[in-house]
Amino acid sequence: MKVRKTLKITSRTSSVTNGFVQAIIPCFLPTDEESATALAVLGVDPDNPTCVYCGAPATDWDHLRPLVKGKRPTGYFTGVQNLVPACGPCNQSKGGQEWRIWIKGSANGCPKARGIADLQLRIAALEAFEAWSAHDRIAMRELVGAEVWDDYWARLQAIEDLMHAAQREAIFIRGKIAAALSKNVTEPGTKPAP
Ligand SMILES: [Zn+2]
């Protein structure tokens, strides 16, 4: 049986950061025609879509270039020029990594480590796709203006600062409560309650 130990408020900062990042990244779902064009560039059969990384049946659209790096948007977004068919295990194994590093890496579940036979062909197809969609990136800060952009991230920083301050207060409050309880239970010089 497990007991959930005391959590830190600051253990939630990554969720808050992720919310700030995801909330501003646009999502343009591809039309069927756009998907067909992208699959043709990748050499994937639209009637039997397979994972571009390993060849297993595709179940997901994976973001080829990560949307997030270093807790900030990369400038890539959800759109036909950044979506490739993938299987669930590859999608999860790749996560937010650069595809080139991941695909030839040694991490559990990556195509090289799994000994996928036609890896060079797959890399060539992905490079063709990358060249086809090379302009798919937004300079977000320039687009919205530095003032708005910097204000937005200052709000995140303010929330993180508040969370850290609240955590310090939480430690103090928990200490007081624990001290009060232990005082009742084992006050020095008295016998513990039966
Ligand atoms: Zn796969």
mmCIF file of C-alpha atoms and ligand atoms in Angstrom:
data_model
loop_
_atom_site.group_PDB
_atom_site.id
_atom_site.type_symbol
_atom_site.label_atom_id
_atom_site.label_comp_id
_atom_site.label_asym_id
_atom_site.label_seq_id
_atom_site.Cartn_x
_atom_site.Cartn_y
_atom_site.Cartn_z
ATOM 1 C CA MET A 1 0.000 0.000 0.000
ATOM 2 C CA LYS A 2 1.293 3.388 -0.957
ATOM 3 C CA VAL A 3 1.026 6.598 0.966
ATOM 4 C CA ARG A 4 1.147 9.829 -0.948
ATOM 5 C CA LYS A 5 3.763 12.020 0.652
ATOM 6 C CA THR A 6 3.583 15.776 0.992
ATOM 7 C CA LEU A 7 3.714 17.495 -2.382
ATOM 8 C CA LYS A 8 5.530 20.691 -3.163
ATOM 9 C CA ILE A 9 3.623 23.565 -4.748
ATOM 10 C CA THR A 10 6.705 24.161 -6.881
ATOM 11 C CA SER A 11 6.504 20.636 -8.278
ATOM 12 C CA ARG A 12 3.627 22.034 -10.360
ATOM 13 C CA THR A 13 5.607 24.799 -12.065
ATOM 14 C CA SER A 14 6.246 22.689 -15.168
ATOM 15 C CA SER A 15 2.473 22.189 -15.647
ATOM 16 C CA VAL A 16 1.922 25.940 -15.403
ATOM 17 C CA THR A 17 4.771 26.636 -17.827
ATOM 18 C CA ASN A 18 3.409 24.038 -20.226
ATOM 19 C CA GLY A 19 0.003 25.736 -20.065
ATOM 20 C CA PHE A 20 1.531 29.098 -20.966
ATOM 21 C CA VAL A 21 3.430 27.549 -23.871
ATOM 22 C CA GLN A 22 0.622 25.418 -25.293
ATOM 23 C CA ALA A 23 -1.955 28.215 -24.979
ATOM 24 C CA ILE A 24 -0.282 30.362 -27.653
ATOM 25 C CA ILE A 25 0.713 27.740 -30.219
ATOM 26 C CA PRO A 26 -1.776 27.704 -33.088
ATOM 27 C CA CYS A 27 -3.234 24.476 -34.442
ATOM 28 C CA PHE A 28 -4.236 24.199 -38.107
ATOM 29 C CA LEU A 29 -5.674 20.776 -38.781
ATOM 30 C CA PRO A 30 -4.679 19.627 -42.285
ATOM 31 C CA THR A 31 -7.347 19.100 -44.920
ATOM 32 C CA ASP A 32 -7.475 15.689 -46.629
ATOM 33 C CA GLU A 33 -5.824 17.219 -49.687
ATOM 34 C CA GLU A 34 -2.989 18.693 -47.607
ATOM 35 C CA SER A 35 -2.464 15.380 -45.820
ATOM 36 C CA ALA A 36 -2.281 13.565 -49.165
ATOM 37 C CA THR A 37 0.402 15.987 -50.396
ATOM 38 C CA ALA A 38 2.456 15.570 -47.215
ATOM 39 C CA LEU A 39 2.190 11.767 -47.353
ATOM 40 C CA ALA A 40 3.278 11.817 -51.015
ATOM 41 C CA VAL A 41 6.401 13.802 -50.063
ATOM 42 C CA LEU A 42 7.113 11.212 -47.367
ATOM 43 C CA GLY A 43 6.416 8.282 -49.708
ATOM 44 C CA VAL A 44 3.692 6.962 -47.403
ATOM 45 C CA ASP A 45 0.627 5.173 -48.817
ATOM 46 C CA PRO A 46 -2.424 7.238 -47.746
ATOM 47 C CA ASP A 47 -4.617 4.116 -47.720
ATOM 48 C CA ASN A 48 -2.243 2.264 -45.435
ATOM 49 C CA PRO A 49 -0.326 4.934 -43.488
ATOM 50 C CA THR A 50 2.756 3.689 -41.708
ATOM 51 C CA CYS A 51 5.062 5.228 -39.127
ATOM 52 C CA VAL A 52 7.739 7.315 -40.865
ATOM 53 C CA TYR A 53 10.228 6.329 -38.197
ATOM 54 C CA CYS A 54 9.819 2.545 -38.004
ATOM 55 C CA GLY A 55 7.223 1.336 -40.551
ATOM 56 C CA ALA A 56 4.640 0.070 -38.037
ATOM 57 C CA PRO A 57 0.982 1.018 -38.678
ATOM 58 C CA ALA A 58 0.579 4.733 -37.942
ATOM 59 C CA THR A 59 -1.837 5.782 -35.229
ATOM 60 C CA ASP A 60 -0.722 9.379 -34.514
ATOM 61 C CA TRP A 61 0.286 12.551 -36.274
ATOM 62 C CA ASP A 62 3.635 13.417 -34.706
ATOM 63 C CA HIS A 63 5.119 16.923 -34.643
ATOM 64 C CA LEU A 64 8.349 16.371 -36.582
ATOM 65 C CA ARG A 65 9.941 19.482 -35.091
ATOM 66 C CA PRO A 66 9.267 19.921 -31.393
ATOM 67 C CA LEU A 67 6.859 22.688 -30.451
ATOM 68 C CA VAL A 68 8.679 23.373 -27.188
ATOM 69 C CA LYS A 69 12.335 23.705 -26.293
ATOM 70 C CA GLY A 70 13.817 25.118 -23.133
ATOM 71 C CA LYS A 71 10.307 25.823 -21.757
ATOM 72 C CA ARG A 72 9.525 28.176 -24.662
ATOM 73 C CA PRO A 73 7.790 27.740 -28.035
ATOM 74 C CA THR A 74 10.198 26.904 -30.842
ATOM 75 C CA GLY A 75 8.084 28.740 -33.440
ATOM 76 C CA TYR A 76 6.802 25.509 -34.970
ATOM 77 C CA PHE A 77 3.141 24.721 -34.690
ATOM 78 C CA THR A 78 0.494 22.147 -35.512
ATOM 79 C CA GLY A 79 0.038 22.208 -39.271
ATOM 80 C CA VAL A 80 0.500 20.009 -42.315
ATOM 81 C CA GLN A 81 4.120 21.052 -42.730
ATOM 82 C CA ASN A 82 5.037 19.772 -39.293
ATOM 83 C CA LEU A 83 2.928 16.607 -39.006
ATOM 84 C CA VAL A 84 4.157 13.144 -39.949
ATOM 85 C CA PRO A 85 2.431 9.784 -39.424
ATOM 86 C CA ALA A 86 3.880 7.831 -36.516
ATOM 87 C CA CYS A 87 3.127 4.891 -34.280
ATOM 88 C CA GLY A 88 2.363 5.523 -30.605
ATOM 89 C CA PRO A 89 5.591 3.975 -29.263
ATOM 90 C CA CYS A 90 7.788 6.105 -31.595
ATOM 91 C CA ASN A 91 5.801 9.240 -30.774
ATOM 92 C CA GLN A 92 6.240 8.640 -27.046
ATOM 93 C CA SER A 93 9.896 7.638 -27.302
ATOM 94 C CA LYS A 94 10.746 10.717 -29.397
ATOM 95 C CA GLY A 95 8.919 13.177 -27.145
ATOM 96 C CA GLY A 96 10.371 16.662 -27.566
ATOM 97 C CA GLN A 97 13.680 15.564 -29.074
ATOM 98 C CA GLU A 98 15.102 16.601 -32.436
ATOM 99 C CA TRP A 99 14.183 13.777 -34.822
ATOM 100 C CA ARG A 100 17.708 13.412 -36.280
ATOM 101 C CA ILE A 101 19.311 12.928 -32.885
ATOM 102 C CA TRP A 102 16.544 10.665 -31.622
ATOM 103 C CA ILE A 103 16.273 8.385 -34.670
ATOM 104 C CA LYS A 104 20.002 7.503 -34.605
ATOM 105 C CA GLY A 105 20.230 7.457 -30.839
ATOM 106 C CA SER A 106 20.484 4.621 -28.383
ATOM 107 C CA ALA A 107 17.455 5.401 -26.191
ATOM 108 C CA ASN A 108 15.000 2.589 -25.541
ATOM 109 C CA GLY A 109 12.405 2.491 -28.304
ATOM 110 C CA CYS A 110 14.242 4.633 -30.856
ATOM 111 C CA PRO A 111 14.521 3.162 -34.390
ATOM 112 C CA LYS A 112 18.324 2.650 -34.379
ATOM 113 C CA ALA A 113 18.228 0.850 -31.029
ATOM 114 C CA ARG A 114 15.392 -1.336 -32.354
ATOM 115 C CA GLY A 115 17.439 -2.234 -35.448
ATOM 116 C CA ILE A 116 14.966 -0.860 -38.008
ATOM 117 C CA ALA A 117 16.417 -2.119 -41.295
ATOM 118 C CA ASP A 118 15.718 0.664 -43.800
ATOM 119 C CA LEU A 119 16.687 3.536 -41.522
ATOM 120 C CA GLN A 120 18.695 5.431 -44.171
ATOM 121 C CA LEU A 121 15.670 5.433 -46.511
ATOM 122 C CA ARG A 122 13.483 6.721 -43.699
ATOM 123 C CA ILE A 123 15.953 9.474 -42.882
ATOM 124 C CA ALA A 124 16.093 10.450 -46.582
ATOM 125 C CA ALA A 125 12.267 10.639 -46.711
ATOM 126 C CA LEU A 126 12.206 12.819 -43.606
ATOM 127 C CA GLU A 127 14.874 15.093 -45.060
ATOM 128 C CA ALA A 128 12.782 15.454 -48.239
ATOM 129 C CA PHE A 129 9.782 16.362 -46.084
ATOM 130 C CA GLU A 130 11.877 18.824 -44.119
ATOM 131 C CA ALA A 131 13.065 20.520 -47.301
ATOM 132 C CA TRP A 132 9.479 20.685 -48.602
ATOM 133 C CA SER A 133 8.301 22.371 -45.392
ATOM 134 C CA ALA A 134 11.420 24.401 -44.602
ATOM 135 C CA HIS A 135 9.564 27.698 -44.162
ATOM 136 C CA ASP A 136 7.229 26.299 -41.526
ATOM 137 C CA ARG A 137 8.296 28.416 -38.555
ATOM 138 C CA ILE A 138 6.968 31.595 -37.004
ATOM 139 C CA ALA A 139 9.134 34.252 -35.384
ATOM 140 C CA MET A 140 6.548 34.618 -32.625
ATOM 141 C CA ARG A 141 8.158 37.451 -30.670
ATOM 142 C CA GLU A 142 8.646 39.572 -33.795
ATOM 143 C CA LEU A 143 5.134 38.792 -34.980
ATOM 144 C CA VAL A 144 3.255 39.817 -31.836
ATOM 145 C CA GLY A 145 5.692 42.492 -30.732
ATOM 146 C CA ALA A 146 8.371 42.348 -28.072
ATOM 147 C CA GLU A 147 6.314 44.253 -25.511
ATOM 148 C CA VAL A 148 3.338 41.869 -25.562
ATOM 149 C CA TRP A 149 5.607 38.838 -25.764
ATOM 150 C CA ASP A 150 7.813 39.838 -22.856
ATOM 151 C CA ASP A 151 4.792 40.835 -20.768
ATOM 152 C CA TYR A 152 3.310 37.376 -21.303
ATOM 153 C CA TRP A 153 6.424 35.587 -20.019
ATOM 154 C CA ALA A 154 6.752 38.068 -17.154
ATOM 155 C CA ARG A 155 3.283 36.892 -16.037
ATOM 156 C CA LEU A 156 4.552 33.313 -15.976
ATOM 157 C CA GLN A 157 7.593 34.402 -13.982
ATOM 158 C CA ALA A 158 5.344 36.239 -11.503
ATOM 159 C CA ILE A 159 3.260 33.091 -11.005
ATOM 160 C CA GLU A 160 6.402 30.998 -10.494
ATOM 161 C CA ASP A 161 7.708 33.536 -7.971
ATOM 162 C CA LEU A 162 4.371 33.367 -6.136
ATOM 163 C CA MET A 163 4.506 29.575 -6.128
ATOM 164 C CA HIS A 164 7.996 29.637 -4.607
ATOM 165 C CA ALA A 165 6.901 32.148 -1.969
ATOM 166 C CA ALA A 166 3.821 30.050 -1.207
ATOM 167 C CA GLN A 167 6.002 26.946 -0.916
ATOM 168 C CA ARG A 168 8.194 28.651 1.682
ATOM 169 C CA GLU A 169 5.022 29.566 3.587
ATOM 170 C CA ALA A 170 3.723 26.004 3.222
ATOM 171 C CA ILE A 171 6.896 24.642 4.836
ATOM 172 C CA PHE A 172 6.396 27.035 7.752
ATOM 173 C CA ILE A 173 2.701 26.142 8.158
ATOM 174 C CA ARG A 174 3.345 22.407 7.907
ATOM 175 C CA GLY A 175 6.111 22.749 10.476
ATOM 176 C CA LYS A 176 3.739 24.501 12.865
ATOM 177 C CA ILE A 177 1.084 21.827 12.407
ATOM 178 C CA ALA A 178 3.577 18.993 12.836
ATOM 179 C CA ALA A 179 5.017 20.657 15.933
ATOM 180 C CA ALA A 180 1.538 21.094 17.424
ATOM 181 C CA LEU A 181 0.650 17.456 16.778
ATOM 182 C CA SER A 182 3.867 16.058 18.159
ATOM 183 C CA LYS A 183 3.465 18.327 21.210
ATOM 184 C CA ASN A 184 0.110 16.701 21.934
ATOM 185 C CA VAL A 185 1.388 13.211 21.360
ATOM 186 C CA THR A 186 4.824 13.219 22.939
ATOM 187 C CA GLU A 187 5.229 16.301 25.065
ATOM 188 C CA PRO A 188 8.551 16.018 26.871
ATOM 189 C CA GLY A 189 8.133 14.845 30.436
ATOM 190 C CA THR A 190 4.668 13.368 30.043
ATOM 191 C CA LYS A 191 3.597 9.882 29.107
ATOM 192 C CA PRO A 192 2.147 9.366 25.662
ATOM 193 C CA ALA A 193 -1.646 9.089 25.647
ATOM 194 C CA PRO A 194 -2.724 5.409 25.900
HETATM 195 ZN ZN ZN B 1 7.140 3.870 -35.176
#
